[in-house]
């Protein structure tokens, strides 16, 4: 580690210790903050515990950005034994919130009370599994349930299943490449086939075949066939159990939901009247945070607070 990185890390850590915040939460990016802040507020309730939510931006780039950055921050704090520290009569406790991605399938999950993973592939999966889709549509389109339900009859489970089934081959491809060829275009939302700039979730089979051909050439035809069959069986089993969200990137739902909004919009509505940010904000607002649905996120916060009274 360079002296600059070490110095920057120490400055960030000391700044956290000197602040009046007891709990320091790190999340991957600024879009994560509203979701986790809602959960934290529900868990803490009336407890007089000061906290701060930080993103990888707070690390000033010396560990990179996003998930890799806050993982490095965690590992450095762990190395120093500083995940919980006392300084000048004040205790500082760190908690890191991470998208699970497919770290569980890759054997990469960190076992620590200071690291919290989503149950599903990403934070966005929660929006579409547990957010009130109908209410969100009504508010965004300034309409009513009576007018919306006849043209959008799906509940959350039906809608997410429909999307997940449609994109099952792409999910398989991404799952496969993360294991055997991680540099390939796959889960990264910004380069996937389903980024809004690439057609709002329209699946290009021709483009997909090009990706498959590229991977087959890299791995070798015979080896590719055997590995693909193995991973296909795993994905089929995951889907058959209704657990597709364990490997399905929740960010893919967003452009497809946006597309469905356009299809059911009222006369005179234009796509410039709604943004992804509005959809995300409304879905988060509609979430009912309960332990039965969010326990993997709420329990670690509660445990840390109780342990460090």
Coordinates of N, CA and C in Angstrom, one line a residue, residues 63-241:
X63 N -9.1 4.1 -2.5 CA -9.4 2.6 -2.6 C -10.2 2.3 -3.9
X64 N -10.3 3.3 -4.8 CA -11.1 3.0 -6.0 C -12.5 3.6 -5.7
X65 N -13.5 3.0 -6.3 CA -14.9 3.4 -6.1 C -15.8 2.2 -5.9
X66 N -17.0 2.4 -5.4 CA -18.0 1.4 -5.3 C -17.7 0.2 -4.3
X67 N -18.2 -0.9 -4.6 CA -18.0 -2.1 -3.7 C -16.5 -2.4 -3.5
X68 N -15.7 -2.5 -4.5 CA -14.3 -2.8 -4.2 C -13.6 -1.8 -3.2
X69 N -14.0 -0.5 -3.3 CA -13.4 0.5 -2.4 C -13.8 0.2 -1.0
X70 N -15.1 0.0 -0.7 CA -15.5 -0.1 0.7 C -15.1 -1.5 1.2
X71 N -14.9 -2.5 0.4 CA -14.3 -3.8 0.8 C -12.9 -3.6 1.3
X72 N -12.1 -2.8 0.5 CA -10.7 -2.5 0.9 C -10.7 -1.7 2.2
X73 N -11.7 -0.8 2.4 CA -11.8 0.0 3.6 C -12.0 -1.0 4.8
X74 N -12.9 -1.9 4.6 CA -13.2 -2.9 5.6 C -12.0 -3.7 6.0
X75 N -11.3 -4.2 5.0 CA -10.2 -5.0 5.2 C -9.0 -4.3 6.0
X76 N -8.9 -3.0 5.6 CA -7.8 -2.2 6.3 C -8.2 -2.0 7.8
X77 N -9.5 -1.7 8.0 CA -10.0 -1.5 9.4 C -9.9 -2.8 10.2
X78 N -10.2 -3.9 9.5 CA -10.1 -5.2 10.2 C -8.7 -5.5 10.5
X79 N -7.8 -5.2 9.6 CA -6.3 -5.5 9.8 C -5.8 -4.7 11.1
X80 N -6.3 -3.5 11.2 CA -5.9 -2.7 12.4 C -6.7 -3.0 13.6
X81 N -7.7 -3.9 13.5 CA -8.6 -4.1 14.7 C -9.4 -2.9 15.1
X82 N -9.8 -2.1 14.0 CA -10.5 -0.9 14.3 C -11.9 -0.8 13.8
X83 N -12.5 -2.0 13.6 CA -13.9 -2.0 13.2 C -14.8 -1.5 14.3
X84 N -14.3 -1.6 15.5 CA -14.9 -1.0 16.7 C -13.7 -0.4 17.4
X85 N -13.8 0.9 17.7 CA -12.6 1.5 18.4 C -13.1 2.6 19.3
X86 N -12.3 2.8 20.4 CA -12.6 3.8 21.4 C -11.5 4.9 21.3
X87 N -11.9 6.1 21.2 CA -10.9 7.2 21.1 C -11.6 8.5 21.8
X88 N -10.8 9.0 22.8 CA -11.3 10.2 23.5 C -12.7 10.0 24.0
X89 N -12.9 8.9 24.7 CA -14.2 8.6 25.4 C -15.4 8.5 24.4
X90 N -15.1 8.2 23.2 CA -16.1 8.0 22.2 C -15.9 6.7 21.4
X91 N -16.9 5.9 21.3 CA -16.8 4.6 20.5 C -17.2 4.8 19.1
X92 N -16.5 4.3 18.1 CA -16.9 4.3 16.7 C -17.0 2.9 16.2
X93 N -18.2 2.6 15.6 CA -18.4 1.3 15.1 C -18.8 1.4 13.6
X94 N -18.2 0.5 12.8 CA -18.4 0.5 11.4 C -19.3 -0.6 11.0
X95 N -20.1 -0.3 10.0 CA -21.0 -1.4 9.3 C -21.0 -1.1 7.8
X96 N -20.7 -2.2 7.1 CA -20.6 -2.0 5.6 C -21.8 -2.8 4.9
X97 N -22.5 -2.1 4.1 CA -23.6 -2.7 3.4 C -23.2 -3.0 1.9
X98 N -23.3 -4.2 1.5 CA -22.9 -4.6 0.2 C -24.0 -5.3 -0.6
X99 N -24.0 -5.1 -1.9 CA -24.8 -6.0 -2.8 C -24.2 -7.4 -2.7
X100 N -25.0 -8.4 -2.6 CA -24.5 -9.7 -2.6 C -23.9 -10.1 -4.0
X101 N -24.5 -9.6 -5.0 CA -24.1 -10.1 -6.4 C -24.2 -11.6 -6.4
X102 N -23.2 -12.3 -6.9 CA -23.2 -13.8 -6.8 C -22.0 -14.2 -5.9
X103 N -21.6 -13.4 -5.0 CA -20.5 -13.7 -4.1 C -20.7 -15.0 -3.4
X104 N -21.9 -15.3 -3.0 CA -22.2 -16.6 -2.3 C -21.9 -17.8 -3.2
X105 N -22.2 -17.7 -4.5 CA -21.9 -18.8 -5.4 C -20.4 -18.9 -5.8
X106 N -19.7 -17.8 -5.6 CA -18.3 -17.7 -5.9 C -17.4 -18.0 -4.6
X107 N -18.1 -18.1 -3.5 CA -17.4 -18.4 -2.3 C -16.6 -17.1 -1.8
X108 N -17.1 -15.9 -2.1 CA -16.4 -14.7 -1.8 C -17.0 -13.9 -0.7
X109 N -18.0 -14.4 -0.1 CA -18.7 -13.6 1.0 C -17.8 -13.5 2.2
X110 N -17.8 -12.3 2.8 CA -17.0 -12.1 4.0 C -17.9 -12.4 5.2
X111 N -17.4 -13.2 6.2 CA -18.1 -13.5 7.4 C -17.7 -12.6 8.5
X112 N -18.5 -11.6 8.7 CA -18.1 -10.6 9.8 C -19.4 -9.9 10.2
X113 N -19.5 -9.6 11.5 CA -20.7 -8.9 12.0 C -20.7 -7.5 11.5
X114 N -19.6 -7.0 10.9 CA -19.6 -5.6 10.4 C -19.8 -5.5 8.9
X115 N -20.1 -6.7 8.3 CA -20.4 -6.7 6.9 C -21.8 -7.3 6.7
X116 N -22.6 -6.5 5.9 CA -24.0 -6.9 5.7 C -24.3 -7.0 4.2
X117 N -24.7 -8.2 3.8 CA -25.0 -8.4 2.4 C -26.6 -8.4 2.1
X118 N -26.9 -8.0 1.0 CA -28.3 -8.1 0.6 C -28.7 -9.6 0.4
X119 N -29.9 -10.0 0.6 CA -30.3 -11.3 0.4 C -30.3 -11.7 -1.1
X120 N -30.6 -10.7 -1.9 CA -30.8 -10.9 -3.3 C -29.5 -10.3 -4.1
X121 N -29.5 -10.4 -5.4 CA -28.4 -10.0 -6.1 C -28.0 -8.5 -5.8
X122 N -28.9 -7.6 -5.7 CA -28.6 -6.2 -5.5 C -29.7 -5.6 -4.6
X123 N -29.5 -4.4 -4.2 CA -30.4 -3.6 -3.5 C -31.7 -3.4 -4.2
X124 N -31.6 -3.2 -5.6 CA -32.8 -2.9 -6.4 C -33.8 -4.0 -6.4
X125 N -33.3 -5.3 -6.2 CA -34.3 -6.4 -6.2 C -35.4 -6.1 -5.1
X126 N -35.0 -5.5 -4.0 CA -36.0 -5.3 -3.0 C -37.1 -4.3 -3.5
X127 N -36.7 -3.3 -4.3 CA -37.7 -2.4 -4.8 C -38.9 -3.1 -5.4
X128 N -38.5 -4.0 -6.3 CA -39.5 -4.6 -7.2 C -40.2 -5.8 -6.5
X129 N -39.5 -6.4 -5.5 CA -40.2 -7.5 -4.8 C -41.1 -7.0 -3.8
X130 N -40.7 -6.0 -3.1 CA -41.5 -5.5 -1.9 C -42.1 -4.1 -2.0
X131 N -41.7 -3.4 -3.0 CA -42.3 -2.0 -3.2 C -43.7 -2.2 -3.7
X132 N -44.5 -1.1 -3.6 CA -45.9 -1.1 -4.1 C -45.9 -0.7 -5.5
X133 N -45.9 -1.6 -6.4 CA -45.8 -1.3 -7.9 C -47.0 -0.5 -8.4
X134 N -48.2 -0.9 -8.0 CA -49.4 -0.2 -8.4 C -49.4 1.2 -7.9
X135 N -49.1 1.4 -6.6 CA -49.1 2.7 -6.0 C -48.1 3.6 -6.7
X136 N -47.0 3.0 -7.1 CA -45.9 3.8 -7.7 C -46.4 4.3 -9.1
X137 N -47.0 3.4 -9.8 CA -47.5 3.7 -11.2 C -48.6 4.9 -11.0
X138 N -49.5 4.7 -10.1 CA -50.6 5.7 -9.9 C -50.0 7.1 -9.6
X139 N -49.0 7.1 -8.7 CA -48.4 8.4 -8.3 C -47.7 9.0 -9.5
X140 N -46.9 8.2 -10.1 CA -46.0 8.8 -11.2 C -46.9 9.3 -12.4
X141 N -48.0 8.5 -12.7 CA -48.8 8.9 -13.8 C -50.0 9.7 -13.4
X142 N -50.1 10.1 -12.1 CA -51.2 10.9 -11.6 C -52.5 10.3 -11.9
X143 N -52.6 9.0 -11.7 CA -53.8 8.2 -12.0 C -54.3 7.6 -10.8
X144 N -55.3 6.6 -11.0 CA -55.9 5.9 -9.9 C -55.8 4.4 -10.1
X145 N -55.9 3.7 -9.0 CA -55.9 2.2 -9.1 C -57.0 1.7 -10.0
X146 N -58.1 2.3 -10.0 CA -59.2 1.9 -10.9 C -58.8 1.9 -12.4
X147 N -58.0 2.9 -12.7 CA -57.6 3.1 -14.1 C -56.3 2.3 -14.4
X148 N -55.5 2.1 -13.4 CA -54.2 1.4 -13.7 C -54.3 -0.1 -13.7
X149 N -55.1 -0.6 -12.7 CA -55.1 -2.1 -12.6 C -55.6 -2.8 -13.8
X150 N -56.6 -2.3 -14.5 CA -57.0 -3.0 -15.8 C -55.9 -3.2 -16.8
X151 N -54.9 -2.3 -16.8 CA -53.9 -2.3 -17.8 C -52.6 -2.8 -17.3
X152 N -52.5 -3.0 -15.9 CA -51.3 -3.5 -15.3 C -51.8 -4.5 -14.2
X153 N -52.1 -5.7 -14.6 CA -52.8 -6.6 -13.7 C -51.8 -7.4 -12.8
X154 N -50.5 -7.3 -13.1 CA -49.6 -8.1 -12.4 C -49.3 -7.6 -11.0
X155 N -49.1 -8.5 -10.0 CA -48.6 -8.1 -8.8 C -47.1 -8.3 -8.9
X156 N -46.4 -8.0 -7.8 CA -44.9 -8.0 -7.8 C -44.3 -9.3 -8.2
X157 N -44.8 -10.4 -7.7 CA -44.3 -11.7 -7.9 C -44.5 -12.1 -9.4
X158 N -45.7 -11.8 -9.9 CA -46.0 -12.2 -11.3 C -45.1 -11.3 -12.3
X159 N -45.0 -10.0 -12.0 CA -44.2 -9.1 -12.8 C -42.8 -9.5 -12.9
X160 N -42.2 -9.7 -11.7 CA -40.7 -10.0 -11.6 C -40.5 -11.4 -12.2
X161 N -41.4 -12.3 -12.0 CA -41.2 -13.6 -12.7 C -41.2 -13.5 -14.2
X162 N -42.1 -12.7 -14.7 CA -42.3 -12.5 -16.1 C -41.0 -12.0 -16.7
X163 N -40.4 -11.0 -16.0 CA -39.2 -10.4 -16.5 C -38.0 -11.3 -16.4
X164 N -37.9 -12.0 -15.2 CA -36.8 -12.9 -15.0 C -36.8 -14.1 -16.0
X165 N -38.0 -14.6 -16.3 CA -38.1 -15.7 -17.3 C -37.7 -15.2 -18.7
X166 N -38.1 -14.0 -19.0 CA -37.8 -13.4 -20.3 C -36.3 -13.3 -20.5
X167 N -35.6 -12.9 -19.4 CA -34.1 -12.7 -19.5 C -33.3 -13.8 -18.9
X168 N -33.9 -15.0 -18.8 CA -33.3 -16.1 -18.1 C -31.9 -16.5 -18.8
X169 N -31.9 -16.5 -20.1 CA -30.7 -16.8 -20.8 C -29.6 -15.8 -20.6
X170 N -30.0 -14.6 -20.5 CA -29.0 -13.5 -20.2 C -28.5 -13.7 -18.7
X171 N -29.4 -14.0 -17.8 CA -29.0 -14.2 -16.4 C -28.0 -15.4 -16.4
X172 N -28.3 -16.5 -17.1 CA -27.4 -17.6 -17.2 C -26.0 -17.2 -17.7
X173 N -26.0 -16.4 -18.8 CA -24.8 -16.0 -19.4 C -24.0 -15.2 -18.4
X174 N -24.6 -14.3 -17.7 CA -23.9 -13.5 -16.7 C -23.4 -14.3 -15.6
X175 N -24.2 -15.2 -15.1 CA -23.8 -16.1 -14.0 C -22.6 -17.0 -14.4
X176 N -22.6 -17.4 -15.7 CA -21.5 -18.3 -16.2 C -20.2 -17.5 -16.4
X177 N -20.3 -16.3 -17.0 CA -19.1 -15.5 -17.2 C -18.5 -15.0 -15.9
X178 N -19.3 -14.7 -14.9 CA -18.7 -14.3 -13.6 C -17.8 -15.4 -13.0
X179 N -18.1 -16.6 -13.4 CA -17.3 -17.7 -12.8 C -16.1 -18.0 -13.7
X180 N -16.3 -18.0 -15.0 CA -15.2 -18.5 -15.9 C -14.6 -17.4 -16.8
X181 N -15.2 -16.3 -17.0 CA -14.6 -15.2 -17.8 C -15.2 -13.9 -17.4
X182 N -14.8 -13.4 -16.1 CA -15.3 -12.2 -15.5 C -15.1 -10.9 -16.3
X183 N -14.1 -10.9 -17.2 CA -13.9 -9.7 -17.9 C -14.9 -9.5 -19.1
X184 N -15.8 -10.4 -19.3 CA -16.8 -10.3 -20.3 C -17.9 -9.4 -19.9
X185 N -18.6 -8.8 -20.9 CA -19.8 -8.0 -20.7 C -20.8 -8.9 -20.0
X186 N -21.3 -8.4 -18.8 CA -22.3 -9.3 -18.2 C -23.1 -8.4 -17.2
X187 N -22.9 -8.7 -15.9 CA -23.8 -8.1 -14.9 C -23.7 -6.6 -14.8
X188 N -22.5 -6.0 -15.2 CA -22.4 -4.6 -15.1 C -23.5 -3.9 -15.8
X189 N -24.3 -3.1 -15.1 CA -25.5 -2.5 -15.6 C -25.1 -1.5 -16.8
X190 N -24.0 -0.8 -16.7 CA -23.7 0.2 -17.6 C -23.3 -0.4 -19.0
X191 N -22.9 -1.7 -19.0 CA -22.5 -2.2 -20.3 C -23.4 -3.4 -20.7
X192 N -24.4 -3.7 -20.0 CA -25.2 -4.8 -20.3 C -26.2 -4.5 -21.5
X193 N -26.7 -5.5 -22.1 CA -27.7 -5.3 -23.1 C -28.9 -4.6 -22.7
X194 N -29.1 -4.5 -21.4 CA -30.4 -3.9 -20.9 C -30.3 -2.6 -20.3
X195 N -29.1 -1.9 -20.5 CA -29.0 -0.5 -20.1 C -30.0 0.3 -20.9
X196 N -30.6 1.3 -20.4 CA -31.6 2.1 -21.1 C -31.1 2.7 -22.4
X197 N -29.8 3.0 -22.4 CA -29.2 3.6 -23.6 C -29.1 2.5 -24.7
X198 N -29.3 1.3 -24.4 CA -29.2 0.2 -25.3 C -30.5 -0.4 -25.7
X199 N -31.6 0.4 -25.6 CA -32.9 -0.1 -26.0 C -33.9 -0.4 -24.9
X200 N -33.7 0.1 -23.7 CA -34.7 0.0 -22.6 C -35.1 -1.5 -22.4
X201 N -34.1 -2.3 -22.4 CA -34.3 -3.7 -22.0 C -34.7 -4.6 -23.1
X202 N -34.6 -4.2 -24.4 CA -34.9 -5.0 -25.5 C -33.8 -6.0 -25.7
X203 N -34.2 -7.3 -25.7 CA -33.2 -8.4 -25.8 C -32.8 -8.7 -27.2
X204 N -31.6 -8.5 -27.5 CA -31.1 -8.7 -28.9 C -30.5 -10.1 -29.0
X205 N -31.2 -11.1 -29.6 CA -30.7 -12.4 -29.7 C -29.5 -12.5 -30.6
X206 N -29.4 -11.7 -31.6 CA -28.2 -11.7 -32.5 C -27.0 -11.2 -31.7
X207 N -27.2 -10.2 -30.9 CA -26.1 -9.7 -30.1 C -25.7 -10.7 -29.0
X208 N -26.7 -11.4 -28.5 CA -26.4 -12.4 -27.5 C -25.6 -13.5 -28.1
X209 N -25.9 -14.0 -29.3 CA -25.1 -15.0 -29.9 C -23.7 -14.6 -30.1
X210 N -23.5 -13.4 -30.4 CA -22.1 -12.9 -30.6 C -21.3 -13.0 -29.3
X211 N -22.0 -12.7 -28.2 CA -21.3 -12.9 -26.9 C -21.0 -14.3 -26.6
X212 N -22.0 -15.2 -26.9 CA -21.7 -16.6 -26.6 C -20.6 -17.1 -27.4
X213 N -20.5 -16.7 -28.7 CA -19.4 -17.2 -29.6 C -18.1 -16.7 -29.1
X214 N -18.0 -15.5 -28.6 CA -16.8 -14.9 -28.0 C -16.3 -15.8 -26.8
X215 N -17.2 -16.1 -25.9 CA -16.9 -16.9 -24.7 C -16.5 -18.3 -25.1
X216 N -17.2 -18.9 -26.1 CA -16.8 -20.2 -26.5 C -15.4 -20.3 -27.1
X217 N -15.1 -19.3 -27.8 CA -13.7 -19.2 -28.4 C -12.7 -19.0 -27.3
X218 N -13.0 -18.3 -26.3 CA -12.0 -18.0 -25.3 C -11.8 -19.3 -24.4
X219 N -12.8 -20.0 -24.1 CA -12.8 -21.1 -23.2 C -12.4 -22.4 -23.9
X220 N -12.9 -22.5 -25.2 CA -12.7 -23.8 -25.9 C -14.1 -24.5 -26.1
X221 N -14.4 -24.9 -27.3 CA -15.7 -25.4 -27.6 C -16.1 -26.5 -26.7
X222 N -15.3 -27.5 -26.5 CA -15.6 -28.7 -25.7 C -15.8 -28.4 -24.3
X223 N -14.8 -27.7 -23.7 CA -14.9 -27.3 -22.3 C -16.1 -26.4 -22.1
X224 N -16.3 -25.5 -23.0 CA -17.5 -24.6 -22.8 C -18.8 -25.3 -22.7
X225 N -19.0 -26.3 -23.6 CA -20.2 -27.1 -23.6 C -20.5 -27.8 -22.3
X226 N -19.5 -28.4 -21.7 CA -19.6 -29.1 -20.4 C -19.9 -28.1 -19.3
X227 N -19.1 -27.0 -19.3 CA -19.3 -26.0 -18.2 C -20.7 -25.3 -18.3
X228 N -21.1 -25.0 -19.5 CA -22.4 -24.3 -19.7 C -23.5 -25.2 -19.3
X229 N -23.5 -26.5 -19.6 CA -24.5 -27.4 -19.1 C -24.6 -27.5 -17.6
X230 N -23.5 -27.5 -16.9 CA -23.4 -27.5 -15.5 C -24.1 -26.3 -14.9
X231 N -23.7 -25.1 -15.4 CA -24.2 -23.9 -14.9 C -25.7 -23.7 -15.3
X232 N -26.1 -24.2 -16.4 CA -27.5 -24.1 -16.8 C -28.4 -24.9 -15.9
X233 N -27.9 -26.1 -15.5 CA -28.6 -26.9 -14.5 C -28.8 -26.2 -13.2
X234 N -27.8 -25.5 -12.7 CA -27.8 -24.7 -11.5 C -28.8 -23.6 -11.6
X235 N -28.8 -22.8 -12.7 CA -29.7 -21.7 -12.9 C -31.2 -22.2 -13.0
X236 N -31.4 -23.3 -13.7 CA -32.7 -23.9 -13.8 C -33.2 -24.3 -12.4
X237 N -32.4 -24.8 -11.6 CA -32.8 -25.2 -10.3 C -33.2 -24.0 -9.4
X238 N -32.3 -23.0 -9.5 CA -32.6 -21.7 -8.8 C -34.0 -21.1 -9.3
X239 N -34.2 -21.1 -10.5 CA -35.5 -20.6 -11.1 C -36.7 -21.5 -10.6
X240 N -36.5 -22.8 -10.7 CA -37.6 -23.7 -10.3 C -38.0 -23.5 -8.8
X241 N -37.1 -23.0 -8.0 CA -37.4 -22.8 -6.6 C -37.9 -21.4 -6.4

